[in-house]
Protein backbone atom coordinates (compact mmCIF):
# COMPACT_ATOMS: atom_id res chain seq x y z
CA UNK A 1 0.00 0.00 0.00
CA UNK A 2 1.34 3.45 -0.89
CA UNK A 3 2.17 5.75 2.00
CA UNK A 4 -0.16 8.65 2.73
CA UNK A 5 2.21 11.25 4.14
CA UNK A 6 5.57 12.46 2.88
CA UNK A 7 7.54 11.05 5.81
CA UNK A 8 5.97 7.61 5.43
CA UNK A 9 7.02 7.82 1.79
CA UNK A 10 10.60 8.44 2.96
CA UNK A 11 10.37 5.47 5.36
CA UNK A 12 9.09 3.30 2.51
CA UNK A 13 11.76 4.62 0.11
CA UNK A 14 9.04 5.90 -2.25
CA UNK A 15 10.83 9.28 -2.31
CA UNK A 16 14.51 9.99 -1.64
CA UNK A 17 16.02 11.64 1.43
CA UNK A 18 19.52 12.15 2.78
CA UNK A 19 19.27 9.54 5.52
CA UNK A 20 21.88 9.85 8.29
CA UNK A 21 20.64 7.14 10.65
CA UNK A 22 18.05 4.38 10.86
CA UNK A 23 17.15 1.48 13.09
CA UNK A 24 14.08 -0.64 13.75
CA UNK A 25 12.28 2.19 15.55
CA UNK A 26 13.22 5.39 13.74
CA UNK A 27 14.79 7.15 10.79
CA UNK A 28 16.82 10.39 10.68
CA UNK A 29 17.41 12.49 7.57
CA UNK A 30 18.38 16.02 6.55
CA UNK A 31 15.54 18.54 6.38
CA UNK A 32 14.79 19.64 2.81
CA UNK A 33 14.61 23.28 3.96
CA UNK A 34 17.35 23.63 6.58
CA UNK A 35 16.95 26.39 9.16
CA UNK A 36 20.50 25.97 10.50
CA UNK A 37 23.82 24.55 9.21
CA UNK A 38 22.71 21.21 10.71
CA UNK A 39 18.99 20.43 10.50
CA UNK A 40 18.02 16.79 10.83
CA UNK A 41 14.58 15.29 11.38
CA UNK A 42 14.19 12.18 13.51
CA UNK A 43 10.94 10.31 12.98
CA UNK A 44 9.43 7.15 14.46
CA UNK A 45 8.63 4.42 11.97
CA UNK A 46 5.30 4.06 13.73
CA UNK A 47 2.65 6.35 12.29
CA UNK A 48 1.96 8.94 15.00
CA UNK A 49 0.41 12.10 13.57
CA UNK A 50 1.24 14.61 16.27
CA UNK A 51 2.79 14.93 19.73
CA UNK A 52 -0.76 15.26 21.07
CA UNK A 53 -1.58 11.80 19.70
CA UNK A 54 1.11 10.09 21.79
CA UNK A 55 -0.09 7.36 24.13
CA UNK A 56 1.58 5.71 27.08
CA UNK A 57 2.61 2.90 24.73
CA UNK A 58 4.73 5.43 22.81
CA UNK A 59 6.91 6.44 25.77
CA UNK A 60 9.75 4.17 24.71
CA UNK A 61 9.88 5.42 21.13
CA UNK A 62 9.71 9.02 22.34
CA UNK A 63 12.69 8.40 24.60
CA UNK A 64 14.45 6.59 21.80
CA UNK A 65 14.26 9.44 19.29
CA UNK A 66 15.72 11.77 21.93
CA UNK A 67 18.55 9.31 22.57
CA UNK A 68 19.22 9.13 18.82
CA UNK A 69 19.18 12.95 18.69
CA UNK A 70 21.85 13.11 21.40
CA UNK A 71 24.07 10.66 19.55
CA UNK A 72 23.59 12.41 16.20
CA UNK A 73 24.40 15.77 17.83
CA UNK A 74 27.76 14.31 18.86
CA UNK A 75 28.40 12.76 15.45
CA UNK A 76 27.44 15.94 13.60
CA UNK A 77 29.77 18.14 15.64
CA UNK A 78 27.24 19.97 17.79
CA UNK A 79 29.20 19.75 21.04
CA UNK A 80 28.71 23.47 21.70
CA UNK A 81 24.96 23.08 21.80
CA UNK A 82 21.87 22.40 19.74
CA UNK A 83 18.13 22.81 19.74
CA UNK A 84 15.44 20.13 19.70
CA UNK A 85 11.95 21.08 18.50
CA UNK A 86 8.67 19.24 18.09
CA UNK A 87 5.95 21.35 16.49
CA UNK A 88 2.44 20.13 17.34
CA UNK A 89 -0.54 20.77 15.11
CA UNK A 90 -1.10 23.83 12.94
CA UNK A 91 -0.98 26.36 15.78
CA UNK A 92 2.33 24.84 16.89
CA UNK A 93 3.80 25.19 13.41
CA UNK A 94 3.50 21.55 12.30
CA UNK A 95 3.22 21.10 8.54
CA UNK A 96 3.82 17.35 8.09
CA UNK A 97 1.34 15.07 9.91
CA UNK A 98 3.89 12.55 11.16
CA UNK A 99 5.60 13.16 14.51
CA UNK A 100 9.15 14.45 14.01
CA UNK A 101 11.92 15.77 16.22
CA UNK A 102 13.97 18.61 14.69
CA UNK A 103 17.67 18.57 15.61
CA UNK A 104 19.15 21.98 14.77
CA UNK A 105 22.68 23.21 15.32
CA UNK A 106 25.70 24.99 13.97
CA UNK A 107 24.50 28.49 14.83
CA UNK A 108 23.30 30.38 17.88
CA UNK A 109 19.55 30.35 18.51
CA UNK A 110 17.40 33.08 19.96
CA UNK A 111 14.64 32.91 22.53
CA UNK A 112 11.68 33.21 22.43
CA UNK A 113 11.23 31.22 19.21
CA UNK A 114 9.25 32.79 16.39
P1 LIG B 1 7.16 20.95 10.74
O1 LIG B 1 6.90 22.34 10.28
O2 LIG B 1 7.58 20.88 12.19
O3 LIG B 1 6.04 20.00 10.41
O4 LIG B 1 8.44 20.47 9.93
C1 LIG B 1 8.37 19.78 8.71
C2 LIG B 1 9.74 19.82 8.13
O5 LIG B 1 9.81 18.83 7.12
C3 LIG B 1 10.10 21.14 7.47
O6 LIG B 1 11.23 21.69 8.15
C4 LIG B 1 10.45 20.78 6.04
C5 LIG B 1 10.62 19.28 6.08
N1 LIG B 1 10.18 18.58 4.89
C6 LIG B 1 8.97 18.67 4.29
N2 LIG B 1 8.90 17.87 3.22
C7 LIG B 1 10.11 17.23 3.17
C8 LIG B 1 10.65 16.24 2.29
O7 LIG B 1 10.03 15.77 1.33
N3 LIG B 1 11.93 15.84 2.54
C9 LIG B 1 12.66 16.31 3.61
N4 LIG B 1 13.90 15.84 3.76
N5 LIG B 1 12.17 17.23 4.46
C10 LIG B 1 10.91 17.68 4.23
Tab-separated table of N, CA and C and ligand atoms in Angstrom:
chain	number	residue	atom	x	y	z
A	1	UNK	N	0.841	-1.200	0.000
A	1	UNK	CA	0.000	0.000	0.000
A	1	UNK	C	0.880	1.256	0.000
A	2	UNK	N	0.528	2.231	-0.830
A	2	UNK	CA	1.336	3.448	-0.892
A	2	UNK	C	1.141	4.293	0.372
A	3	UNK	N	2.240	4.934	0.797
A	3	UNK	CA	2.173	5.752	2.003
A	3	UNK	C	1.354	7.014	1.768
A	4	UNK	N	0.751	7.508	2.845
A	4	UNK	CA	-0.155	8.648	2.726
A	4	UNK	C	0.482	9.972	3.131
A	5	UNK	N	1.559	9.965	3.866
A	5	UNK	CA	2.211	11.250	4.141
A	5	UNK	C	3.671	11.182	3.704
A	6	UNK	N	4.257	12.372	3.519
A	6	UNK	CA	5.566	12.459	2.877
A	6	UNK	C	6.643	11.718	3.682
A	7	UNK	N	6.522	11.725	5.018
A	7	UNK	CA	7.545	11.048	5.814
A	7	UNK	C	7.384	9.529	5.749
A	8	UNK	N	6.151	9.056	5.647
A	8	UNK	CA	5.967	7.615	5.434
A	8	UNK	C	6.545	7.211	4.081
A	9	UNK	N	6.434	8.107	3.105
A	9	UNK	CA	7.022	7.825	1.791
A	9	UNK	C	8.547	7.720	1.885
A	10	UNK	N	9.149	8.534	2.750
A	10	UNK	CA	10.601	8.442	2.958
A	10	UNK	C	10.934	7.123	3.650
A	11	UNK	N	10.149	6.755	4.674
A	11	UNK	CA	10.374	5.473	5.363
A	11	UNK	C	10.291	4.321	4.370
A	12	UNK	N	9.311	4.393	3.486
A	12	UNK	CA	9.090	3.300	2.514
A	12	UNK	C	9.956	3.400	1.266
A	13	UNK	N	10.858	4.407	1.251
A	13	UNK	CA	11.757	4.620	0.105
A	13	UNK	C	10.987	4.910	-1.189
A	14	UNK	N	9.804	5.494	-1.053
A	14	UNK	CA	9.044	5.900	-2.249
A	14	UNK	C	9.559	7.231	-2.772
A	15	UNK	N	10.142	8.051	-1.887
A	15	UNK	CA	10.831	9.278	-2.311
A	15	UNK	C	12.185	9.319	-1.599
A	16	UNK	N	13.174	9.993	-2.223
A	16	UNK	CA	14.515	9.989	-1.641
A	16	UNK	C	14.664	10.982	-0.481
A	17	UNK	N	15.638	10.711	0.359
A	17	UNK	CA	16.025	11.639	1.429
A	17	UNK	C	17.472	11.343	1.771
A	18	UNK	N	18.139	12.347	2.339
A	18	UNK	CA	19.525	12.151	2.778
A	18	UNK	C	19.486	11.570	4.189
A	19	UNK	N	19.421	10.247	4.244
A	19	UNK	CA	19.269	9.541	5.521
A	19	UNK	C	20.617	9.474	6.233
A	20	UNK	N	20.629	9.869	7.515
A	20	UNK	CA	21.876	9.852	8.291
A	20	UNK	C	21.887	8.741	9.331
A	21	UNK	N	20.707	8.200	9.639
A	21	UNK	CA	20.637	7.141	10.651
A	21	UNK	C	19.312	6.416	10.500
A	22	UNK	N	19.318	5.106	10.749
A	22	UNK	CA	18.053	4.381	10.857
A	22	UNK	C	18.238	3.137	11.696
A	23	UNK	N	17.175	2.752	12.366
A	23	UNK	CA	17.148	1.484	13.087
A	23	UNK	C	15.712	0.976	13.044
A	24	UNK	N	15.416	-0.028	13.841
A	24	UNK	CA	14.084	-0.642	13.748
A	24	UNK	C	12.963	0.284	14.214
A	25	UNK	N	13.308	1.311	14.994
A	25	UNK	CA	12.279	2.188	15.555
A	25	UNK	C	12.165	3.550	14.874
A	26	UNK	N	13.233	4.022	14.250
A	26	UNK	CA	13.220	5.394	13.743
A	26	UNK	C	14.143	5.575	12.546
A	27	UNK	N	14.005	6.760	11.963
A	27	UNK	CA	14.794	7.146	10.790
A	27	UNK	C	15.182	8.614	11.000
A	28	UNK	N	16.395	8.988	10.584
A	28	UNK	CA	16.821	10.387	10.675
A	28	UNK	C	17.373	10.812	9.320
A	29	UNK	N	16.981	12.015	8.885
A	29	UNK	CA	17.412	12.492	7.566
A	29	UNK	C	17.465	14.012	7.579
A	30	UNK	N	18.236	14.568	6.632
A	30	UNK	CA	18.381	16.018	6.554
A	30	UNK	C	17.076	16.667	6.096
A	31	UNK	N	16.727	17.771	6.762
A	31	UNK	CA	15.541	18.541	6.377
A	31	UNK	C	15.746	19.145	4.987
A	32	UNK	N	14.702	19.129	4.182
A	32	UNK	CA	14.788	19.641	2.814
A	32	UNK	C	14.937	21.165	2.789
A	33	UNK	N	14.562	21.821	3.866
A	33	UNK	CA	14.609	23.280	3.955
A	33	UNK	C	15.310	23.685	5.260
A	34	UNK	N	16.638	23.484	5.302
A	34	UNK	CA	17.346	23.632	6.585
A	34	UNK	C	17.287	25.045	7.156
A	35	UNK	N	17.033	25.102	8.450
A	35	UNK	CA	16.954	26.387	9.159
A	35	UNK	C	18.220	26.667	9.971
A	36	UNK	N	19.214	25.829	9.800
A	36	UNK	CA	20.500	25.973	10.497
A	36	UNK	C	21.502	25.135	9.711
A	37	UNK	N	22.815	25.347	9.938
A	37	UNK	CA	23.816	24.547	9.208
A	37	UNK	C	23.585	23.040	9.357
A	38	UNK	N	23.139	22.608	10.533
A	38	UNK	CA	22.707	21.208	10.706
A	38	UNK	C	21.217	21.224	11.024
A	39	UNK	N	20.430	20.537	10.241
A	39	UNK	CA	18.987	20.433	10.496
A	39	UNK	C	18.539	19.041	10.054
A	40	UNK	N	18.390	18.200	11.057
A	40	UNK	CA	18.025	16.795	10.832
A	40	UNK	C	16.670	16.542	11.471
A	41	UNK	N	15.878	15.701	10.838
A	41	UNK	CA	14.583	15.289	11.376
A	41	UNK	C	14.686	13.837	11.807
A	42	UNK	N	14.203	13.553	13.004
A	42	UNK	CA	14.189	12.177	13.508
A	42	UNK	C	12.729	11.777	13.663
A	43	UNK	N	12.352	10.685	13.003
A	43	UNK	CA	10.940	10.306	12.982
A	43	UNK	C	10.775	8.849	13.408
A	44	UNK	N	9.708	8.562	14.157
A	44	UNK	CA	9.431	7.153	14.461
A	44	UNK	C	8.907	6.448	13.211
A	45	UNK	N	9.228	5.179	13.074
A	45	UNK	CA	8.630	4.420	11.968
A	45	UNK	C	7.129	4.268	12.168
A	46	UNK	N	6.733	4.175	13.427
A	46	UNK	CA	5.299	4.057	13.731
A	46	UNK	C	4.587	5.334	13.300
A	47	UNK	N	3.407	5.175	12.732
A	47	UNK	CA	2.649	6.353	12.285
A	47	UNK	C	1.966	7.003	13.484
A	48	UNK	N	2.535	8.123	13.921
A	48	UNK	CA	1.964	8.943	15.003
A	48	UNK	C	1.833	10.334	14.404
A	49	UNK	N	0.622	10.846	14.318
A	49	UNK	CA	0.413	12.095	13.566
A	49	UNK	C	1.000	13.311	14.280
A	50	UNK	N	0.747	13.431	15.555
A	50	UNK	CA	1.236	14.613	16.273
A	50	UNK	C	1.679	14.214	17.677
A	51	UNK	N	2.383	15.139	18.344
A	51	UNK	CA	2.787	14.928	19.729
A	51	UNK	C	1.558	14.701	20.606
A	52	UNK	N	0.465	15.389	20.280
A	52	UNK	CA	-0.764	15.264	21.069
A	52	UNK	C	-1.423	13.894	20.913
A	53	UNK	N	-1.024	13.136	19.914
A	53	UNK	CA	-1.580	11.797	19.698
A	53	UNK	C	-0.790	10.711	20.427
A	54	UNK	N	0.300	11.088	21.087
A	54	UNK	CA	1.108	10.087	21.790
A	54	UNK	C	0.279	9.386	22.866
A	55	UNK	N	0.538	8.106	23.048
A	55	UNK	CA	-0.095	7.356	24.126
A	55	UNK	C	1.008	6.822	25.030
A	56	UNK	N	0.586	6.261	26.149
A	56	UNK	CA	1.581	5.713	27.079
A	56	UNK	C	2.445	4.656	26.394
A	57	UNK	N	1.861	3.950	25.445
A	57	UNK	CA	2.606	2.904	24.733
A	57	UNK	C	3.737	3.485	23.885
A	58	UNK	N	3.714	4.792	23.652
A	58	UNK	CA	4.731	5.434	22.807
A	58	UNK	C	5.892	6.015	23.613
A	59	UNK	N	5.866	5.832	24.942
A	59	UNK	CA	6.908	6.444	25.768
A	59	UNK	C	8.304	5.971	25.364
A	60	UNK	N	8.423	4.700	25.048
A	60	UNK	CA	9.754	4.169	24.712
A	60	UNK	C	10.274	4.781	23.412
A	61	UNK	N	9.411	4.882	22.411
A	61	UNK	CA	9.882	5.421	21.129
A	61	UNK	C	10.185	6.908	21.256
A	62	UNK	N	9.434	7.596	22.106
A	62	UNK	CA	9.705	9.024	22.337
A	62	UNK	C	11.073	9.198	22.992
A	63	UNK	N	11.363	8.359	23.981
A	63	UNK	CA	12.685	8.399	24.602
A	63	UNK	C	13.768	8.021	23.605
A	64	UNK	N	13.464	7.064	22.763
A	64	UNK	CA	14.452	6.587	21.800
A	64	UNK	C	14.847	7.676	20.803
A	65	UNK	N	13.889	8.414	20.280
A	65	UNK	CA	14.258	9.442	19.292
A	65	UNK	C	15.105	10.541	19.953
A	66	UNK	N	14.874	10.797	21.241
A	66	UNK	CA	15.724	11.769	21.934
A	66	UNK	C	17.136	11.219	22.153
A	67	UNK	N	17.238	9.933	22.419
A	67	UNK	CA	18.553	9.306	22.573
A	67	UNK	C	19.309	9.352	21.241
A	68	UNK	N	18.602	9.063	20.152
A	68	UNK	CA	19.222	9.134	18.818
A	68	UNK	C	19.656	10.569	18.530
A	69	UNK	N	18.836	11.539	18.911
A	69	UNK	CA	19.185	12.952	18.687
A	69	UNK	C	20.487	13.298	19.408
A	70	UNK	N	20.640	12.832	20.620
A	70	UNK	CA	21.852	13.109	21.403
A	70	UNK	C	23.078	12.514	20.709
A	71	UNK	N	22.937	11.290	20.229
A	71	UNK	CA	24.069	10.656	19.551
A	71	UNK	C	24.387	11.341	18.223
A	72	UNK	N	23.353	11.718	17.475
A	72	UNK	CA	23.586	12.413	16.197
A	72	UNK	C	24.227	13.775	16.445
A	73	UNK	N	23.803	14.459	17.513
A	73	UNK	CA	24.399	15.765	17.830
A	73	UNK	C	25.909	15.610	18.020
A	74	UNK	N	26.317	14.566	18.684
A	74	UNK	CA	27.762	14.308	18.860
A	74	UNK	C	28.421	14.039	17.520
A	75	UNK	N	27.802	13.163	16.738
A	75	UNK	CA	28.396	12.765	15.449
A	75	UNK	C	28.473	13.928	14.474
A	76	UNK	N	27.511	14.842	14.566
A	76	UNK	CA	27.443	15.944	13.601
A	76	UNK	C	28.159	17.196	14.100
A	77	UNK	N	28.898	17.061	15.192
A	77	UNK	CA	29.772	18.137	15.642
A	77	UNK	C	29.064	19.264	16.366
A	78	UNK	N	28.009	18.932	17.109
A	78	UNK	CA	27.236	19.969	17.789
A	78	UNK	C	27.555	20.042	19.283
A	79	UNK	N	28.820	19.790	19.629
A	79	UNK	CA	29.202	19.745	21.042
A	79	UNK	C	28.900	21.053	21.766
A	80	UNK	N	28.947	22.172	21.055
A	80	UNK	CA	28.706	23.475	21.700
A	80	UNK	C	27.264	23.662	22.121
A	81	UNK	N	26.371	22.961	21.448
A	81	UNK	CA	24.960	23.085	21.799
A	81	UNK	C	24.079	22.889	20.579
A	82	UNK	N	22.821	22.636	20.836
A	82	UNK	CA	21.874	22.397	19.742
A	82	UNK	C	20.474	22.634	20.259
A	83	UNK	N	19.528	22.628	19.341
A	83	UNK	CA	18.128	22.810	19.740
A	83	UNK	C	17.300	21.654	19.208
A	84	UNK	N	16.407	21.158	20.076
A	84	UNK	CA	15.440	20.126	19.696
A	84	UNK	C	14.059	20.753	19.696
A	85	UNK	N	13.284	20.483	18.633
A	85	UNK	CA	11.954	21.083	18.499
A	85	UNK	C	10.971	20.021	18.018
A	86	UNK	N	9.790	19.997	18.641
A	86	UNK	CA	8.665	19.236	18.095
A	86	UNK	C	7.505	20.208	17.952
A	87	UNK	N	7.116	20.501	16.724
A	87	UNK	CA	5.953	21.352	16.487
A	87	UNK	C	4.705	20.461	16.516
A	88	UNK	N	3.659	20.942	17.180
A	88	UNK	CA	2.445	20.129	17.336
A	88	UNK	C	1.224	20.837	16.778
A	89	UNK	N	0.668	20.237	15.752
A	89	UNK	CA	-0.545	20.773	15.105
A	89	UNK	C	-0.287	22.135	14.452
A	90	UNK	N	-1.276	22.621	13.751
A	90	UNK	CA	-1.098	23.833	12.938
A	90	UNK	C	-0.673	25.031	13.785
A	91	UNK	N	-1.308	25.212	14.931
A	91	UNK	CA	-0.980	26.365	15.781
A	91	UNK	C	0.442	26.264	16.325
A	92	UNK	N	0.959	25.038	16.418
A	92	UNK	CA	2.325	24.845	16.891
A	92	UNK	C	3.347	24.861	15.772
A	93	UNK	N	2.883	25.079	14.541
A	93	UNK	CA	3.803	25.187	13.414
A	93	UNK	C	4.076	23.882	12.697
A	94	UNK	N	3.277	22.848	12.957
A	94	UNK	CA	3.502	21.547	12.302
A	94	UNK	C	2.909	21.552	10.901
A	95	UNK	N	3.714	21.142	9.925
A	95	UNK	CA	3.224	21.102	8.539
A	95	UNK	C	3.142	19.686	7.982
A	96	UNK	N	3.871	18.737	8.561
A	96	UNK	CA	3.819	17.345	8.086
A	96	UNK	C	3.186	16.489	9.191
A	97	UNK	N	2.081	15.795	8.870
A	97	UNK	CA	1.341	15.074	9.910
A	97	UNK	C	1.934	13.711	10.267
A	98	UNK	N	3.210	13.748	10.647
A	98	UNK	CA	3.887	12.549	11.160
A	98	UNK	C	4.886	13.078	12.181
A	99	UNK	N	4.747	12.648	13.427
A	99	UNK	CA	5.600	13.162	14.510
A	99	UNK	C	7.068	13.210	14.093
A	100	UNK	N	7.723	14.338	14.330
A	100	UNK	CA	9.151	14.448	14.014
A	100	UNK	C	9.842	15.367	14.997
A	101	UNK	N	11.067	14.997	15.324
A	101	UNK	CA	11.915	15.775	16.221
A	101	UNK	C	12.955	16.487	15.362
A	102	UNK	N	12.946	17.839	15.417
A	102	UNK	CA	13.967	18.614	14.694
A	102	UNK	C	15.227	18.677	15.552
A	103	UNK	N	16.367	18.363	14.966
A	103	UNK	CA	17.667	18.574	15.606
A	103	UNK	C	18.372	19.658	14.802
A	104	UNK	N	18.561	20.813	15.456
A	104	UNK	CA	19.146	21.979	14.775
A	104	UNK	C	20.429	22.393	15.481
A	105	UNK	N	21.446	22.758	14.707
A	105	UNK	CA	22.682	23.206	15.319
A	105	UNK	C	23.600	23.864	14.315
A	106	UNK	N	24.726	24.359	14.838
A	106	UNK	CA	25.704	24.992	13.969
A	106	UNK	C	25.565	26.495	13.915
A	107	UNK	N	24.630	27.040	14.660
A	107	UNK	CA	24.503	28.493	14.829
A	107	UNK	C	23.885	28.754	16.191
A	108	UNK	N	23.896	30.030	16.599
A	108	UNK	CA	23.297	30.379	17.883
A	108	UNK	C	21.811	30.642	17.682
A	109	UNK	N	21.001	30.184	18.617
A	109	UNK	CA	19.554	30.347	18.508
A	109	UNK	C	19.053	31.388	19.498
A	110	UNK	N	18.009	32.081	19.090
A	110	UNK	CA	17.404	33.078	19.962
A	110	UNK	C	16.251	32.499	20.775
A	111	UNK	N	15.815	33.278	21.733
A	111	UNK	CA	14.638	32.907	22.526
A	111	UNK	C	13.888	34.182	22.886
A	112	UNK	N	12.594	34.297	22.772
A	112	UNK	CA	11.675	33.214	22.431
A	112	UNK	C	11.720	32.856	20.955
A	113	UNK	N	11.277	31.621	20.610
A	113	UNK	CA	11.229	31.216	19.206
A	113	UNK	C	10.147	31.983	18.482
A	114	UNK	N	10.230	32.049	17.181
A	114	UNK	CA	9.251	32.790	16.389
A	114	UNK	C	7.934	32.049	16.276
B	1	LIG	P1	7.161	20.952	10.741
B	1	LIG	O1	6.901	22.337	10.279
B	1	LIG	O2	7.579	20.881	12.195
B	1	LIG	O3	6.039	20.000	10.407
B	1	LIG	O4	8.436	20.468	9.934
B	1	LIG	C1	8.372	19.779	8.715
B	1	LIG	C2	9.739	19.823	8.128
B	1	LIG	O5	9.806	18.835	7.125
B	1	LIG	C3	10.105	21.139	7.469
B	1	LIG	O6	11.225	21.695	8.146
B	1	LIG	C4	10.454	20.784	6.041
B	1	LIG	C5	10.625	19.278	6.076
B	1	LIG	N1	10.176	18.582	4.892
B	1	LIG	C6	8.967	18.673	4.292
B	1	LIG	N2	8.898	17.867	3.216
B	1	LIG	C7	10.107	17.228	3.170
B	1	LIG	C8	10.652	16.238	2.285
B	1	LIG	O7	10.034	15.774	1.334
B	1	LIG	N3	11.933	15.835	2.543
B	1	LIG	C9	12.656	16.311	3.608
B	1	LIG	N4	13.896	15.841	3.763
B	1	LIG	N5	12.168	17.229	4.458
B	1	LIG	C10	10.908	17.680	4.233
